[in-house]
Coordinates of C-alpha atoms and ligand atoms in Angstrom, one line a residue:
M1 CA -146.9 -51.8 16.5
S2 CA -144.0 -51.4 14.0
Y3 CA -144.6 -51.1 10.3
V4 CA -140.9 -51.8 9.4
K5 CA -140.5 -54.5 6.7
N6 CA -136.8 -54.8 6.5
L7 CA -133.5 -53.0 5.6
E8 CA -132.5 -52.7 1.9
C9 CA -129.1 -51.9 0.5
L10 CA -129.0 -48.8 -1.7
K11 CA -126.2 -50.3 -3.8
C12 CA -127.1 -54.0 -4.4
G13 CA -130.7 -54.1 -3.3
K14 CA -130.3 -57.0 -0.9
T15 CA -132.7 -57.0 2.1
Y16 CA -132.0 -57.8 5.7
P17 CA -134.0 -58.1 8.9
A18 CA -134.0 -54.7 10.7
M19 CA -131.9 -55.5 13.8
P20 CA -131.2 -52.6 16.2
D21 CA -127.5 -53.0 15.6
S22 CA -127.5 -53.4 11.8
Y23 CA -125.2 -50.9 10.2
T24 CA -124.0 -51.2 6.5
C25 CA -124.7 -54.0 4.0
P26 CA -122.6 -57.1 4.8
S27 CA -122.1 -57.8 1.1
C28 CA -121.1 -54.2 0.0
G29 CA -119.2 -53.2 3.1
S30 CA -119.1 -49.5 4.2
E31 CA -120.3 -48.4 0.7
G32 CA -123.6 -50.2 1.2
I33 CA -125.8 -47.8 3.0
L34 CA -129.0 -49.5 4.2
D35 CA -132.5 -47.9 4.0
V36 CA -135.4 -48.8 6.2
I37 CA -138.4 -50.1 4.3
Y38 CA -141.9 -49.7 5.6
D39 CA -145.3 -51.3 4.9
Y40 CA -146.9 -48.1 3.6
K41 CA -150.3 -49.8 3.0
A42 CA -150.5 -50.8 6.6
I43 CA -149.6 -47.4 7.7
S44 CA -152.2 -45.7 5.6
A45 CA -154.8 -48.2 6.8
N46 CA -154.1 -47.3 10.4
V47 CA -153.1 -43.7 10.6
S48 CA -155.0 -40.6 9.3
K49 CA -154.7 -36.9 9.3
E50 CA -157.6 -36.8 11.8
K51 CA -155.8 -39.2 14.1
L52 CA -152.6 -37.2 13.9
K53 CA -154.5 -34.0 14.6
N54 CA -155.9 -35.5 17.8
N55 CA -152.5 -36.7 18.9
Q56 CA -151.4 -34.6 21.9
N57 CA -147.7 -35.6 21.7
Y58 CA -146.1 -32.5 20.2
S59 CA -142.6 -33.9 19.6
M60 CA -141.0 -35.9 16.8
W61 CA -142.5 -39.1 18.3
R62 CA -146.0 -38.2 16.9
Y63 CA -144.7 -39.8 13.7
L64 CA -143.9 -43.1 15.4
P65 CA -145.9 -45.2 12.9
W66 CA -143.3 -44.2 10.3
M67 CA -140.4 -44.9 12.6
P68 CA -138.4 -48.1 13.5
I69 CA -138.7 -47.5 17.2
I70 CA -140.2 -49.4 20.2
P71 CA -142.1 -46.9 22.3
E72 CA -140.5 -48.1 25.6
T73 CA -137.1 -47.1 24.4
I74 CA -137.9 -43.4 23.7
P75 CA -135.6 -41.0 25.6
P76 CA -137.2 -38.3 27.7
L77 CA -135.8 -35.0 26.2
R78 CA -138.4 -33.2 24.2
V79 CA -137.2 -33.3 20.6
G80 CA -139.0 -31.8 17.6
W81 CA -142.2 -29.8 17.0
T82 CA -140.0 -26.8 16.4
P83 CA -141.8 -23.6 15.2
V84 CA -142.3 -22.6 11.6
Y85 CA -142.5 -18.9 10.8
N86 CA -143.9 -17.3 7.7
A87 CA -141.1 -14.8 7.2
E88 CA -142.7 -12.0 5.3
R89 CA -140.0 -9.3 5.7
L90 CA -137.3 -11.8 4.8
A91 CA -139.2 -12.9 1.8
D92 CA -139.5 -9.3 0.7
V93 CA -135.8 -8.6 0.9
I94 CA -135.0 -11.7 -1.1
G95 CA -137.8 -11.1 -3.6
L96 CA -139.9 -14.1 -2.9
K97 CA -143.7 -14.2 -2.2
T98 CA -143.6 -17.0 0.4
L99 CA -140.7 -18.1 2.6
Y100 CA -141.1 -20.3 5.6
V101 CA -138.4 -20.7 8.3
K102 CA -138.4 -23.7 10.5
D103 CA -136.2 -23.1 13.5
D104 CA -134.6 -26.5 14.5
G105 CA -132.1 -24.6 16.7
L106 CA -134.8 -24.8 19.3
N107 CA -134.3 -28.5 20.0
P108 CA -133.0 -29.5 23.4
T109 CA -129.3 -29.4 22.5
A110 CA -130.0 -26.7 19.9
S111 CA -129.7 -28.4 16.6
L112 CA -131.6 -30.7 14.2
K113 CA -129.1 -33.5 15.2
D114 CA -131.3 -34.2 18.3
R115 CA -133.7 -35.9 16.0
A116 CA -131.1 -38.5 15.0
S117 CA -129.5 -38.8 18.3
A118 CA -132.7 -39.5 20.1
V119 CA -133.2 -42.4 17.7
A120 CA -129.6 -43.6 18.3
V121 CA -130.2 -43.6 22.0
A122 CA -133.5 -45.5 21.6
K123 CA -131.7 -48.1 19.5
A124 CA -128.8 -48.4 21.9
V125 CA -131.3 -49.0 24.7
E126 CA -133.0 -51.6 22.5
T127 CA -129.7 -53.5 22.0
G128 CA -128.9 -53.3 25.8
A129 CA -125.7 -51.3 25.1
D130 CA -124.3 -49.3 28.0
T131 CA -122.0 -47.0 25.9
I132 CA -122.7 -45.1 22.7
A133 CA -120.2 -43.4 20.4
C134 CA -119.8 -41.2 17.4
S135 CA -117.5 -38.9 15.5
S136 CA -118.9 -35.5 14.7
T137 CA -118.2 -32.0 13.5
G138 CA -119.9 -31.0 16.7
N139 CA -123.7 -31.1 16.7
A140 CA -124.2 -34.9 16.3
A141 CA -121.8 -35.1 19.3
S142 CA -123.5 -32.6 21.6
S143 CA -126.9 -34.0 20.8
L144 CA -125.7 -37.6 21.4
A145 CA -124.1 -36.7 24.7
G146 CA -127.3 -34.9 25.8
N147 CA -129.7 -37.6 24.8
A148 CA -127.4 -40.3 26.2
A149 CA -127.2 -38.4 29.5
S150 CA -131.1 -38.3 29.6
V151 CA -131.2 -42.1 29.9
G152 CA -128.0 -42.7 31.8
L153 CA -125.9 -44.1 28.9
K154 CA -122.2 -43.4 28.7
S155 CA -121.0 -41.6 25.6
Y156 CA -117.6 -41.4 23.8
I157 CA -117.3 -38.6 21.4
F158 CA -114.6 -37.9 18.7
V159 CA -114.5 -34.4 17.4
P160 CA -112.0 -32.7 15.0
G161 CA -109.7 -30.1 16.7
R162 CA -111.5 -27.2 15.1
A163 CA -115.0 -27.8 16.7
P164 CA -116.4 -24.5 18.2
E165 CA -116.1 -24.0 22.0
G166 CA -119.9 -23.8 22.6
K167 CA -120.3 -27.4 21.3
I168 CA -117.3 -28.7 23.3
A169 CA -118.8 -27.1 26.4
Q170 CA -122.1 -28.9 25.8
L171 CA -120.3 -32.2 25.5
L172 CA -118.4 -31.8 28.7
V173 CA -121.5 -30.6 30.6
F174 CA -123.4 -33.6 29.4
G175 CA -120.7 -35.8 30.9
A176 CA -119.3 -37.3 27.7
T177 CA -115.8 -38.6 27.3
V178 CA -114.5 -36.2 24.7
V179 CA -111.6 -37.1 22.4
S180 CA -110.5 -34.0 20.4
V181 CA -108.7 -35.5 17.4
Q182 CA -105.9 -33.2 16.2
G183 CA -106.8 -33.5 12.6
S184 CA -109.7 -33.3 10.1
Y185 CA -113.3 -34.6 10.5
E186 CA -112.2 -37.5 8.3
D187 CA -109.4 -38.3 10.8
A188 CA -111.8 -38.2 13.7
F189 CA -114.2 -40.4 11.8
K190 CA -111.6 -43.1 11.2
L191 CA -110.3 -43.1 14.7
S192 CA -113.9 -43.4 16.1
A193 CA -114.6 -46.3 13.8
E194 CA -111.5 -48.2 15.1
A195 CA -112.4 -47.5 18.7
I196 CA -116.0 -48.6 18.2
D197 CA -114.8 -51.8 16.7
R198 CA -112.4 -52.4 19.5
W199 CA -114.7 -51.8 22.4
G200 CA -118.0 -52.8 20.9
W201 CA -119.9 -49.5 21.6
Y202 CA -123.2 -48.7 19.9
N203 CA -122.3 -46.7 16.7
R204 CA -124.2 -43.5 16.0
N205 CA -122.1 -42.5 13.0
A206 CA -124.7 -41.1 10.5
G207 CA -123.2 -42.5 7.4
I208 CA -123.2 -46.0 8.8
N209 CA -126.2 -46.2 11.0
P210 CA -129.3 -46.6 8.9
Y211 CA -131.7 -45.4 11.6
M212 CA -130.3 -41.8 11.8
V213 CA -132.2 -40.5 8.7
E214 CA -135.4 -42.1 10.2
G215 CA -135.0 -39.5 13.0
K216 CA -134.0 -36.6 10.8
K217 CA -136.9 -37.2 8.4
T218 CA -139.4 -36.0 11.1
V219 CA -138.3 -32.4 10.3
S220 CA -140.0 -32.5 6.9
M221 CA -143.0 -34.4 8.2
E222 CA -143.5 -31.8 10.9
L223 CA -143.1 -29.0 8.4
C224 CA -145.8 -30.5 6.2
E225 CA -148.2 -31.0 9.1
Q226 CA -147.5 -27.5 10.4
L227 CA -148.3 -26.0 6.9
N228 CA -151.6 -27.9 7.0
W229 CA -150.3 -30.4 4.5
H230 CA -149.7 -27.7 1.8
V231 CA -146.3 -28.7 0.4
P232 CA -144.0 -25.8 -0.6
D233 CA -142.4 -25.8 -4.0
W234 CA -138.9 -26.0 -2.6
I235 CA -137.4 -27.3 0.6
V236 CA -133.8 -26.1 1.2
L237 CA -131.2 -27.5 3.5
S238 CA -127.4 -27.2 4.0
V239 CA -125.4 -30.4 3.3
G240 CA -122.4 -31.9 5.0
D241 CA -122.5 -35.7 5.2
G242 CA -125.8 -35.7 3.3
C243 CA -127.8 -37.5 5.9
T244 CA -130.0 -34.5 6.8
I245 CA -131.2 -33.8 3.3
G246 CA -131.5 -37.5 2.6
G247 CA -133.6 -37.8 5.8
A248 CA -135.8 -34.8 4.9
W249 CA -136.5 -36.4 1.5
K250 CA -137.4 -39.7 3.1
G251 CA -139.9 -38.0 5.3
L252 CA -141.6 -36.4 2.3
V253 CA -141.7 -39.7 0.4
D254 CA -143.1 -41.5 3.4
L255 CA -145.9 -38.9 3.7
Y256 CA -146.6 -39.1 -0.1
E257 CA -146.7 -42.9 -0.2
T258 CA -149.1 -43.0 2.8
G259 CA -151.4 -40.4 1.3
F260 CA -150.7 -37.5 3.6
I261 CA -149.4 -35.2 0.9
D262 CA -150.4 -35.1 -2.8
R263 CA -147.2 -33.8 -4.3
L264 CA -143.4 -33.7 -3.6
P265 CA -141.3 -30.5 -3.4
K266 CA -138.0 -29.9 -5.2
V267 CA -135.1 -30.1 -2.9
L268 CA -132.2 -27.6 -2.9
G269 CA -129.0 -28.7 -1.2
V270 CA -126.5 -26.0 -0.3
Q271 CA -122.8 -26.5 0.4
A272 CA -119.9 -24.1 1.2
E273 CA -117.6 -23.2 -1.7
G274 CA -114.6 -24.3 0.4
C275 CA -116.0 -27.8 0.9
C276 CA -118.5 -29.0 -1.7
P277 CA -117.8 -32.6 -2.7
I278 CA -121.5 -33.4 -3.1
T279 CA -122.3 -30.4 -5.3
T280 CA -119.3 -31.2 -7.5
A281 CA -120.4 -34.9 -7.8
F282 CA -123.9 -33.8 -8.7
V283 CA -123.1 -31.1 -11.2
N284 CA -120.5 -33.2 -13.0
N285 CA -122.4 -36.4 -12.6
E286 CA -119.3 -38.2 -11.3
P287 CA -118.4 -40.2 -8.2
I288 CA -117.6 -38.3 -4.9
R289 CA -114.0 -37.1 -4.6
P290 CA -112.5 -36.0 -1.3
S291 CA -112.4 -32.3 -0.8
E292 CA -110.6 -29.9 1.6
E293 CA -112.6 -28.6 4.6
N294 CA -112.2 -24.9 4.1
T295 CA -115.2 -23.1 5.5
L296 CA -116.2 -21.5 8.7
A297 CA -119.5 -23.4 8.6
D298 CA -118.0 -26.2 10.7
S299 CA -121.1 -28.4 10.8
I300 CA -120.9 -28.9 7.0
A301 CA -117.1 -29.0 6.6
V302 CA -117.2 -32.6 5.6
G303 CA -114.4 -33.4 3.1
V304 CA -115.4 -37.1 2.7
P305 CA -119.2 -37.3 3.0
R306 CA -120.5 -40.5 4.5
N307 CA -124.0 -40.5 3.1
P308 CA -123.8 -39.0 -0.4
D309 CA -126.0 -41.7 -1.9
K310 CA -129.1 -40.7 0.1
A311 CA -128.4 -37.0 -0.5
L312 CA -128.0 -37.5 -4.3
R313 CA -131.1 -39.6 -4.4
A314 CA -133.0 -36.7 -2.7
I315 CA -131.8 -34.2 -5.2
R316 CA -132.3 -36.3 -8.3
D317 CA -135.7 -37.8 -7.4
S318 CA -137.1 -34.4 -6.4
H319 CA -135.8 -32.7 -9.6
G320 CA -133.9 -30.3 -7.4
T321 CA -130.3 -29.2 -7.5
M322 CA -127.2 -28.4 -5.5
I323 CA -125.4 -25.1 -5.2
N324 CA -122.5 -23.5 -3.3
V325 CA -122.2 -20.3 -1.3
S326 CA -119.2 -18.4 0.0
D327 CA -118.4 -17.9 3.7
T328 CA -119.1 -14.2 3.2
Q329 CA -122.6 -15.0 1.9
I330 CA -123.2 -17.3 4.9
L331 CA -122.3 -14.5 7.4
E332 CA -124.5 -12.1 5.4
A333 CA -127.4 -14.6 5.6
M334 CA -126.9 -14.9 9.4
R335 CA -127.3 -11.2 9.8
L336 CA -130.2 -11.0 7.5
L337 CA -132.1 -13.8 9.1
G338 CA -131.5 -12.5 12.6
S339 CA -132.5 -8.9 11.8
T340 CA -135.6 -9.8 9.9
T341 CA -137.0 -12.7 11.9
G342 CA -135.3 -12.8 15.4
V343 CA -133.9 -16.3 14.6
F344 CA -130.2 -16.8 15.4
G345 CA -128.6 -19.6 13.3
E346 CA -125.0 -20.9 13.4
P347 CA -123.1 -20.7 10.1
A348 CA -124.3 -24.1 8.7
G349 CA -127.7 -23.3 10.1
V350 CA -128.1 -20.3 7.8
T351 CA -126.3 -21.7 4.8
G352 CA -129.7 -22.8 3.3
L353 CA -130.8 -19.2 3.4
A354 CA -127.6 -18.0 1.6
G355 CA -128.4 -20.7 -1.0
I356 CA -132.0 -19.4 -1.5
Q357 CA -130.7 -15.9 -2.1
K358 CA -128.3 -17.2 -4.7
A359 CA -130.8 -19.5 -6.3
V360 CA -133.4 -16.7 -6.6
A361 CA -130.7 -14.4 -8.1
E362 CA -129.8 -17.1 -10.7
G363 CA -133.4 -17.9 -11.6
I364 CA -133.2 -21.5 -10.2
I365 CA -136.0 -20.6 -7.8
D366 CA -138.8 -18.6 -9.4
Q367 CA -140.1 -15.6 -7.4
D368 CA -143.6 -17.0 -7.4
E369 CA -142.5 -20.3 -5.9
S370 CA -143.0 -21.0 -2.2
V371 CA -139.9 -21.9 -0.3
A372 CA -139.2 -23.4 3.1
F373 CA -135.8 -23.8 4.7
V374 CA -134.6 -25.2 8.0
V375 CA -132.3 -23.4 10.4
T376 CA -130.4 -26.6 11.4
G377 CA -128.4 -25.2 14.4
N378 CA -128.5 -22.3 16.9
G379 CA -126.2 -19.4 16.6
L380 CA -125.2 -19.4 20.3
K381 CA -123.2 -22.6 19.6
D382 CA -120.6 -20.6 17.7
V383 CA -120.5 -17.0 19.0
Q384 CA -117.1 -16.3 17.6
N385 CA -118.2 -16.6 14.0
A386 CA -121.4 -14.7 14.7
I387 CA -119.3 -11.7 16.0
R388 CA -117.5 -11.7 12.6
A389 CA -120.9 -11.3 10.9
V390 CA -121.9 -8.1 12.7
S391 CA -120.6 -4.7 13.5
E392 CA -119.2 -3.5 16.9
P393 CA -121.6 -2.2 19.6
I394 CA -121.6 1.5 20.3
K395 CA -119.2 2.1 23.2
V396 CA -120.0 5.2 25.4
P397 CA -119.2 6.4 28.9
P398 CA -122.3 6.7 31.1
D399 CA -123.1 10.2 29.8
M400 CA -126.2 11.3 27.9
D401 CA -124.4 14.0 25.8
L402 CA -121.8 11.5 24.6
L403 CA -124.6 9.0 23.8
V404 CA -126.4 11.6 21.7
K405 CA -123.2 12.4 19.9
A406 CA -122.3 8.7 19.3
L407 CA -125.8 7.9 18.0
S408 CA -125.8 10.8 15.5
E409 CA -122.3 9.6 14.3
R410 CA -123.9 6.2 13.5
G411 CA -126.7 7.9 11.7
Ligands
PLP501 C1 -125.0 -31.8 10.6 C2 -125.5 -30.5 10.2 C3 -125.8 -30.2 8.9 C4 -125.7 -31.1 7.8 O1 -126.2 -32.4 7.9 P1 -125.5 -33.6 7.2 O2 -126.3 -34.8 7.6 O3 -124.1 -33.7 7.7 O4 -125.6 -33.3 5.7 C5 -126.3 -28.9 8.7 N1 -126.4 -27.9 9.6 C6 -126.1 -28.2 10.9 C7 -126.2 -27.2 11.9 C8 -125.6 -29.5 11.3 O5 -125.3 -29.7 12.5
ZN502 ZN1 -125.3 -54.2 -0.6

């Protein structure tokens, strides 16, 4: 049974029936991002913490009552229910009492994007489409290709020339038709939009497809359930298009409105200094202006964000804030996370942690506040940048004396 009421435009407030192939508001055009509206009363009447506790489905689909999905269309890959760690050593280093790490790099194609792509594939199946397409900085693409392959859908993927090899390898292994656009993410986005129009494929582009945040929101719903419904003071995420942070906020609001949590956290969004259009718009309280895409964190190198409205709503409504970190701080955070927790994140996957370090240093986050952040993508996707973050291995001939000498030189 679906509890979806309708789709509502964030700009003009008009409502529309929730069709599987609804994208943006017909009156406002591409600026009119739609939001899925639920009958919260009916959900609270039919779902309870007890019922959820007895649900043996340990995946994102355990939150089906809060999702716009028909069960028969759910693809088979196991997405969600990724682990949450209480990272005590890491918290110590940063000077926090409580820091939780949710490792979403453990999803089937190794990023949080699987949560959205699984929903996209379900929706494509619902419309009867045989082809699905998107443009992506990399992870939306590889997750779409993987989830499409799991149900036998064809996929067409547009990536910017700079996408890391690991992600391209995933796409090709999953059998996608990959178009590497020799230009920026913005160029890839525009070309994909034209191609989707021309050939009538199902469109997974996150800024346009209102259902993507409905998948991404399960990350914060899970986090709350895994913390036994104790909501941390802050939830921290890296921000590119803005869809992930908008989704995480939607999940929290859904839980709050249906009585599963009794307060809402503050949300901290983190961007890279070399590409921070959403931070700039937030801090100066001005419209989004295109920015250059100058960061090694490829997944958040989005010069023209496609979903800034949902991101800015998350930050404002939660009384949170946005900050920027440098590429050096991102690489440092990668090393710190790995060496204190055993979790390996890609650059955009650890940008949230770099943001926490800065926010604590600047007094934005108080040392007594509890903080949770999400590792949004796995470090094995981008080994080249990881190598830049670390030192060389010790090279020795197979000889014990030389090993002793080499180790003492390293201290
Ligand atoms: C996509 C992505 C993000 C940011 O999500 P947006 O919806 O673009 O804001 C962060 N980290 C990783 C690893 C991603 O793939
Ligand atoms: Zn509208």
